[in-house]
Amino acid sequence: MGSRSLAAFFLLFAISGSSFGLQPPLYSGQPSERGVVFVVGGVGGWDILGPASQWELPRVGIHHEVRDFVWTHGFGQPFKDLQDAPHLRRKADELAEEIRKIKKKDPRRPIYLIGKSGGAGLVLLATERLPADTLDRIILLSAAVSPGYDLRPALRATWGEIVSFYSDNDQFVLNWGTTHFGTIDRIYGPSAGLHGFALPDKLSSEDRLLYRRLIQIPWTSAMIAEGYFGSHAGTSLPSFVGWEVAPWLRP
């Protein structure tokens, strides 16, 4: 195996595996009505985020139903996941349809979306198929989408926030990797999960209000205590899910 092929293998294995002082809302009172949390992991079929969330979230007091939304081509097929745009759109349609069914049965039931790496792109694509204010909150982890991705459809689909965790240390996957192999939205360059999403040019006043609900949280050295050193795999760890993600799944 050549050096480039070897680097590509380790990159894709890793793929699957700005904040202004805002803090998660504090939880108080009795548990809210049980909602649904859809977890969408990265490419390759080996990301542990889904099982980690199903184990850790109930342990830290999150009483929602946690569904691991499997969208990849199967274990060990990261290139197909990354490059098969029609497949990505079909799976985004499936996720949006599952959400619509839940809301049709119970319009008041809370729904949260968590998307990691390439799965963040699927989550954002699914939101573009939903009516306004369908979701309670969207959480993006190490998003392998372009920094200029238009978040306005996703912001309209949720009455809450888009919370995006990013890390300047995620150089191998979200800088070198997506520069050479592309982001999930097929842009060649650094990803939003590296330095954060960029505010689009020439926003209307209404759109600026939408973007006020984008919360970007950088990696800090304090997260090392959670086992997260800023690399790509760290945002899938149960400890990270419990400490950083869980507070955003409360009312």
CSV table of C-alpha atoms in Angstrom, one decimal, residues 18-25 161-163 165 211-218 244 248:
chain,number,residue,atom,x,y,z
A,18,SER,CA,-17.2,30.4,17.6
A,19,SER,CA,-18.3,30.5,21.3
A,20,PHE,CA,-19.2,33.7,23.1
A,21,GLY,CA,-19.2,32.4,26.6
A,22,LEU,CA,-22.7,30.8,26.2
A,23,GLN,CA,-23.5,27.9,28.5
A,24,PRO,CA,-26.0,25.1,28.1
A,25,PRO,CA,-29.4,25.8,29.7
A,161,GLU,CA,-30.1,26.4,18.6
A,162,ILE,CA,-27.6,24.7,16.4
A,163,VAL,CA,-24.7,23.9,18.7
A,165,PHE,CA,-18.4,21.7,18.6
A,211,TYR,CA,-27.6,33.1,12.8
A,212,ARG,CA,-27.8,34.4,16.3
A,213,ARG,CA,-29.0,30.9,17.2
A,214,LEU,CA,-25.8,29.3,16.0
A,215,ILE,CA,-23.6,28.5,19.0
A,216,GLN,CA,-20.1,27.4,18.3
A,217,ILE,CA,-18.0,25.8,21.0
A,218,PRO,CA,-14.3,25.3,20.6
A,244,GLU,CA,-20.8,18.2,26.7
A,248,TRP,CA,-28.1,20.5,25.4
